[in-house]
Amino acid sequence: MRAMILAAGRGVRLSPLTDTKPKPLIRVGEKCLIEYQIEALHKAGIQDIVINTGWLGQQLIDHLGSGSRYKVNLEYSIEPESGLETGGGIYQALPLLGNKPFIVVNADIFHQFDLEGLGHDLDADTLAHLVLVENPSFNPGGDFCMLENKVFLKDPALPDSHDHADKKSYTFSGIGVYRPELFIELRPGKFPLAPLLKAAIRRARVTGEFTAARWFDAGTESRIAEIERFIR
């Protein structure tokens, strides 16, 4: 299985830190954020990793290189500095990811979730499989609901979600498995991933799993400080 790390974002909330350095290269403890993702994927047995680059992307390429020092093979999907958003970024990288399901991980998270085996038993009808976590304080309403292993929309105003509006909601961790077919009707360009997921959820083609493993979003300086306190 191949994997992709989403690393092209501008990191506006971390300015001025990200004015001269891409967010994935911000150090947390003894490593850069993206190095934690690479090591977790390698630990899970994944050797081939695609990284999309946008803002100050050459710094990422120069720092990570071929991936040999991490014992993985790194390839780069180079985007404009303004980026292509999550959906557009994955779409552009599809030729590097092959025709089988692949893992996608956000660069700007820190987690202790075991990626080994993720997506290996993906049902043929499933277009996406999401790893969900407890709602953090900055996202108390969550993103999705889940019944058994099926993911549902939490907004009761949307089709196919009202029967599950009273179910517990969860936050998307930024870790998922996707089939290339999720993107089959799209064209190159800049677009988010969320609408694609919601459309697939309405067709009951998205599964999920909850993890109680420690998970942090690294989108602000205060959250990075929280991670540093945790890993000391």
PDB file of N, CA and C in Angstrom, residues 143-185:
ATOM      1  N   ASP A 143     -17.328  16.316  13.512  1.00  0.00           N
ATOM      2  CA  ASP A 143     -17.449  16.358  12.055  1.00  0.00           C
ATOM      3  C   ASP A 143     -18.466  15.367  11.517  1.00  0.00           C
ATOM      4  N   PHE A 144     -18.476  14.152  12.079  1.00  0.00           N
ATOM      5  CA  PHE A 144     -19.322  13.083  11.558  1.00  0.00           C
ATOM      6  C   PHE A 144     -19.903  12.265  12.706  1.00  0.00           C
ATOM      7  N   CYS A 145     -20.952  11.516  12.382  1.00  0.00           N
ATOM      8  CA  CYS A 145     -21.475  10.505  13.295  1.00  0.00           C
ATOM      9  C   CYS A 145     -21.111   9.134  12.736  1.00  0.00           C
ATOM     10  N   MET A 146     -21.191   8.127  13.580  1.00  0.00           N
ATOM     11  CA  MET A 146     -20.865   6.776  13.132  1.00  0.00           C
ATOM     12  C   MET A 146     -21.790   5.788  13.819  1.00  0.00           C
ATOM     13  N   LEU A 147     -22.332   4.879  13.044  1.00  0.00           N
ATOM     14  CA  LEU A 147     -23.171   3.806  13.561  1.00  0.00           C
ATOM     15  C   LEU A 147     -22.536   2.501  13.111  1.00  0.00           C
ATOM     16  N   GLU A 148     -22.111   1.686  14.088  1.00  0.00           N
ATOM     17  CA  GLU A 148     -21.264   0.540  13.797  1.00  0.00           C
ATOM     18  C   GLU A 148     -20.036   1.061  13.048  1.00  0.00           C
ATOM     19  N   ASN A 149     -19.831   0.654  11.802  1.00  0.00           N
ATOM     20  CA  ASN A 149     -18.649   1.172  11.101  1.00  0.00           C
ATOM     21  C   ASN A 149     -19.026   2.099   9.947  1.00  0.00           C
ATOM     22  N   LYS A 150     -20.280   2.504   9.865  1.00  0.00           N
ATOM     23  CA  LYS A 150     -20.727   3.399   8.800  1.00  0.00           C
ATOM     24  C   LYS A 150     -20.684   4.843   9.285  1.00  0.00           C
ATOM     25  N   VAL A 151     -20.149   5.709   8.444  1.00  0.00           N
ATOM     26  CA  VAL A 151     -20.052   7.131   8.767  1.00  0.00           C
ATOM     27  C   VAL A 151     -21.266   7.851   8.203  1.00  0.00           C
ATOM     28  N   PHE A 152     -21.835   8.755   9.008  1.00  0.00           N
ATOM     29  CA  PHE A 152     -23.001   9.536   8.607  1.00  0.00           C
ATOM     30  C   PHE A 152     -22.724  11.015   8.809  1.00  0.00           C
ATOM     31  N   LEU A 153     -23.440  11.816   8.047  1.00  0.00           N
ATOM     32  CA  LEU A 153     -23.364  13.258   8.233  1.00  0.00           C
ATOM     33  C   LEU A 153     -24.104  13.628   9.500  1.00  0.00           C
ATOM     34  N   LYS A 154     -23.599  14.601  10.219  1.00  0.00           N
ATOM     35  CA  LYS A 154     -24.218  14.959  11.496  1.00  0.00           C
ATOM     36  C   LYS A 154     -25.241  16.067  11.374  1.00  0.00           C
ATOM     37  N   ASP A 155     -25.324  16.732  10.219  1.00  0.00           N
ATOM     38  CA  ASP A 155     -26.249  17.843  10.031  1.00  0.00           C
ATOM     39  C   ASP A 155     -27.633  17.307   9.695  1.00  0.00           C
ATOM     40  N   PRO A 156     -28.638  17.483  10.568  1.00  0.00           N
ATOM     41  CA  PRO A 156     -29.963  16.919  10.311  1.00  0.00           C
ATOM     42  C   PRO A 156     -30.649  17.532   9.105  1.00  0.00           C
ATOM     43  N   ALA A 157     -30.144  18.638   8.576  1.00  0.00           N
ATOM     44  CA  ALA A 157     -30.746  19.271   7.407  1.00  0.00           C
ATOM     45  C   ALA A 157     -30.323  18.588   6.111  1.00  0.00           C
ATOM     46  N   LEU A 158     -29.327  17.712   6.193  1.00  0.00           N
ATOM     47  CA  LEU A 158     -28.814  17.061   4.994  1.00  0.00           C
ATOM     48  C   LEU A 158     -29.445  15.688   4.811  1.00  0.00           C
ATOM     49  N   PRO A 159     -29.624  15.246   3.562  1.00  0.00           N
ATOM     50  CA  PRO A 159     -30.208  13.928   3.300  1.00  0.00           C
ATOM     51  C   PRO A 159     -29.416  12.814   3.963  1.00  0.00           C
ATOM     52  N   ASP A 160     -30.152  11.776   4.395  1.00  0.00           N
ATOM     53  CA  ASP A 160     -29.544  10.570   4.961  1.00  0.00           C
ATOM     54  C   ASP A 160     -28.815  10.811   6.271  1.00  0.00           C
ATOM     55  N   SER A 161     -29.074  11.944   6.922  1.00  0.00           N
ATOM     56  CA  SER A 161     -28.381  12.184   8.183  1.00  0.00           C
ATOM     57  C   SER A 161     -29.343  12.336   9.357  1.00  0.00           C
ATOM     58  N   HIS A 162     -30.637  12.619   9.076  1.00  0.00           N
ATOM     59  CA  HIS A 162     -31.531  12.966  10.178  1.00  0.00           C
ATOM     60  C   HIS A 162     -31.764  11.806  11.135  1.00  0.00           C
ATOM     61  N   ASP A 163     -31.710  10.570  10.635  1.00  0.00           N
ATOM     62  CA  ASP A 163     -31.931   9.425  11.506  1.00  0.00           C
ATOM     63  C   ASP A 163     -30.786   9.214  12.487  1.00  0.00           C
ATOM     64  N   HIS A 164     -29.668   9.877  12.239  1.00  0.00           N
ATOM     65  CA  HIS A 164     -28.484   9.663  13.057  1.00  0.00           C
ATOM     66  C   HIS A 164     -28.038  10.941  13.750  1.00  0.00           C
ATOM     67  N   ALA A 165     -28.904  11.959  13.731  1.00  0.00           N
ATOM     68  CA  ALA A 165     -28.514  13.260  14.283  1.00  0.00           C
ATOM     69  C   ALA A 165     -28.286  13.197  15.787  1.00  0.00           C
ATOM     70  N   ASP A 166     -28.923  12.235  16.461  1.00  0.00           N
ATOM     71  CA  ASP A 166     -28.761  12.160  17.910  1.00  0.00           C
ATOM     72  C   ASP A 166     -27.616  11.226  18.313  1.00  0.00           C
ATOM     73  N   LYS A 167     -26.915  10.667  17.349  1.00  0.00           N
ATOM     74  CA  LYS A 167     -25.789   9.798  17.669  1.00  0.00           C
ATOM     75  C   LYS A 167     -24.581  10.642  18.050  1.00  0.00           C
ATOM     76  N   LYS A 168     -23.675  10.041  18.766  1.00  0.00           N
ATOM     77  CA  LYS A 168     -22.459  10.735  19.182  1.00  0.00           C
ATOM     78  C   LYS A 168     -21.655  11.158  17.960  1.00  0.00           C
ATOM     79  N   SER A 169     -21.137  12.363  18.002  1.00  0.00           N
ATOM     80  CA  SER A 169     -20.318  12.852  16.891  1.00  0.00           C
ATOM     81  C   SER A 169     -18.835  12.695  17.223  1.00  0.00           C
ATOM     82  N   TYR A 170     -18.039  12.644  16.167  1.00  0.00           N
ATOM     83  CA  TYR A 170     -16.596  12.483  16.298  1.00  0.00           C
ATOM     84  C   TYR A 170     -15.887  13.463  15.371  1.00  0.00           C
ATOM     85  N   THR A 171     -14.618  13.666  15.624  1.00  0.00           N
ATOM     86  CA  THR A 171     -13.795  14.543  14.794  1.00  0.00           C
ATOM     87  C   THR A 171     -12.926  13.704  13.864  1.00  0.00           C
ATOM     88  N   PHE A 172     -12.847  14.123  12.617  1.00  0.00           N
ATOM     89  CA  PHE A 172     -11.971  13.456  11.657  1.00  0.00           C
ATOM     90  C   PHE A 172     -10.521  13.741  12.026  1.00  0.00           C
ATOM     91  N   SER A 173      -9.731  12.703  12.124  1.00  0.00           N
ATOM     92  CA  SER A 173      -8.354  12.824  12.614  1.00  0.00           C
ATOM     93  C   SER A 173      -7.371  13.352  11.579  1.00  0.00           C
ATOM     94  N   GLY A 174      -7.783  13.370  10.309  1.00  0.00           N
ATOM     95  CA  GLY A 174      -6.825  13.685   9.254  1.00  0.00           C
ATOM     96  C   GLY A 174      -6.089  12.455   8.758  1.00  0.00           C
ATOM     97  N   ILE A 175      -6.577  11.276   9.170  1.00  0.00           N
ATOM     98  CA  ILE A 175      -6.027   9.995   8.715  1.00  0.00           C
ATOM     99  C   ILE A 175      -7.145   9.239   8.013  1.00  0.00           C
ATOM    100  N   GLY A 176      -6.923   8.820   6.791  1.00  0.00           N
ATOM    101  CA  GLY A 176      -7.956   8.107   6.057  1.00  0.00           C
ATOM    102  C   GLY A 176      -7.369   7.220   4.978  1.00  0.00           C
ATOM    103  N   VAL A 177      -8.229   6.358   4.450  1.00  0.00           N
ATOM    104  CA  VAL A 177      -7.881   5.511   3.312  1.00  0.00           C
ATOM    105  C   VAL A 177      -8.869   5.828   2.201  1.00  0.00           C
ATOM    106  N   TYR A 178      -8.368   5.977   0.985  1.00  0.00           N
ATOM    107  CA  TYR A 178      -9.225   6.364  -0.133  1.00  0.00           C
ATOM    108  C   TYR A 178      -8.971   5.475  -1.340  1.00  0.00           C
ATOM    109  N   ARG A 179     -10.044   5.194  -2.061  1.00  0.00           N
ATOM    110  CA  ARG A 179      -9.910   4.546  -3.357  1.00  0.00           C
ATOM    111  C   ARG A 179      -9.762   5.625  -4.423  1.00  0.00           C
ATOM    112  N   PRO A 180      -8.976   5.387  -5.461  1.00  0.00           N
ATOM    113  CA  PRO A 180      -8.878   6.366  -6.547  1.00  0.00           C
ATOM    114  C   PRO A 180     -10.231   6.693  -7.164  1.00  0.00           C
ATOM    115  N   GLU A 181     -11.171   5.738  -7.092  1.00  0.00           N
ATOM    116  CA  GLU A 181     -12.493   5.948  -7.685  1.00  0.00           C
ATOM    117  C   GLU A 181     -13.257   7.095  -7.031  1.00  0.00           C
ATOM    118  N   LEU A 182     -12.876   7.484  -5.821  1.00  0.00           N
ATOM    119  CA  LEU A 182     -13.516   8.624  -5.163  1.00  0.00           C
ATOM    120  C   LEU A 182     -13.356   9.887  -5.995  1.00  0.00           C
ATOM    121  N   PHE A 183     -12.296   9.950  -6.782  1.00  0.00           N
ATOM    122  CA  PHE A 183     -11.956  11.154  -7.537  1.00  0.00           C
ATOM    123  C   PHE A 183     -12.218  11.007  -9.036  1.00  0.00           C
ATOM    124  N   ILE A 184     -12.898   9.932  -9.437  1.00  0.00           N
ATOM    125  CA  ILE A 184     -12.934   9.543 -10.843  1.00  0.00           C
ATOM    126  C   ILE A 184     -13.626  10.563 -11.748  1.00  0.00           C
ATOM    127  N   GLU A 185     -14.619  11.273 -11.254  1.00  0.00           N
ATOM    128  CA  GLU A 185     -15.378  12.188 -12.104  1.00  0.00           C
ATOM    129  C   GLU A 185     -14.860  13.624 -12.039  1.00  0.00           C
TER     130      GLU A 185
END
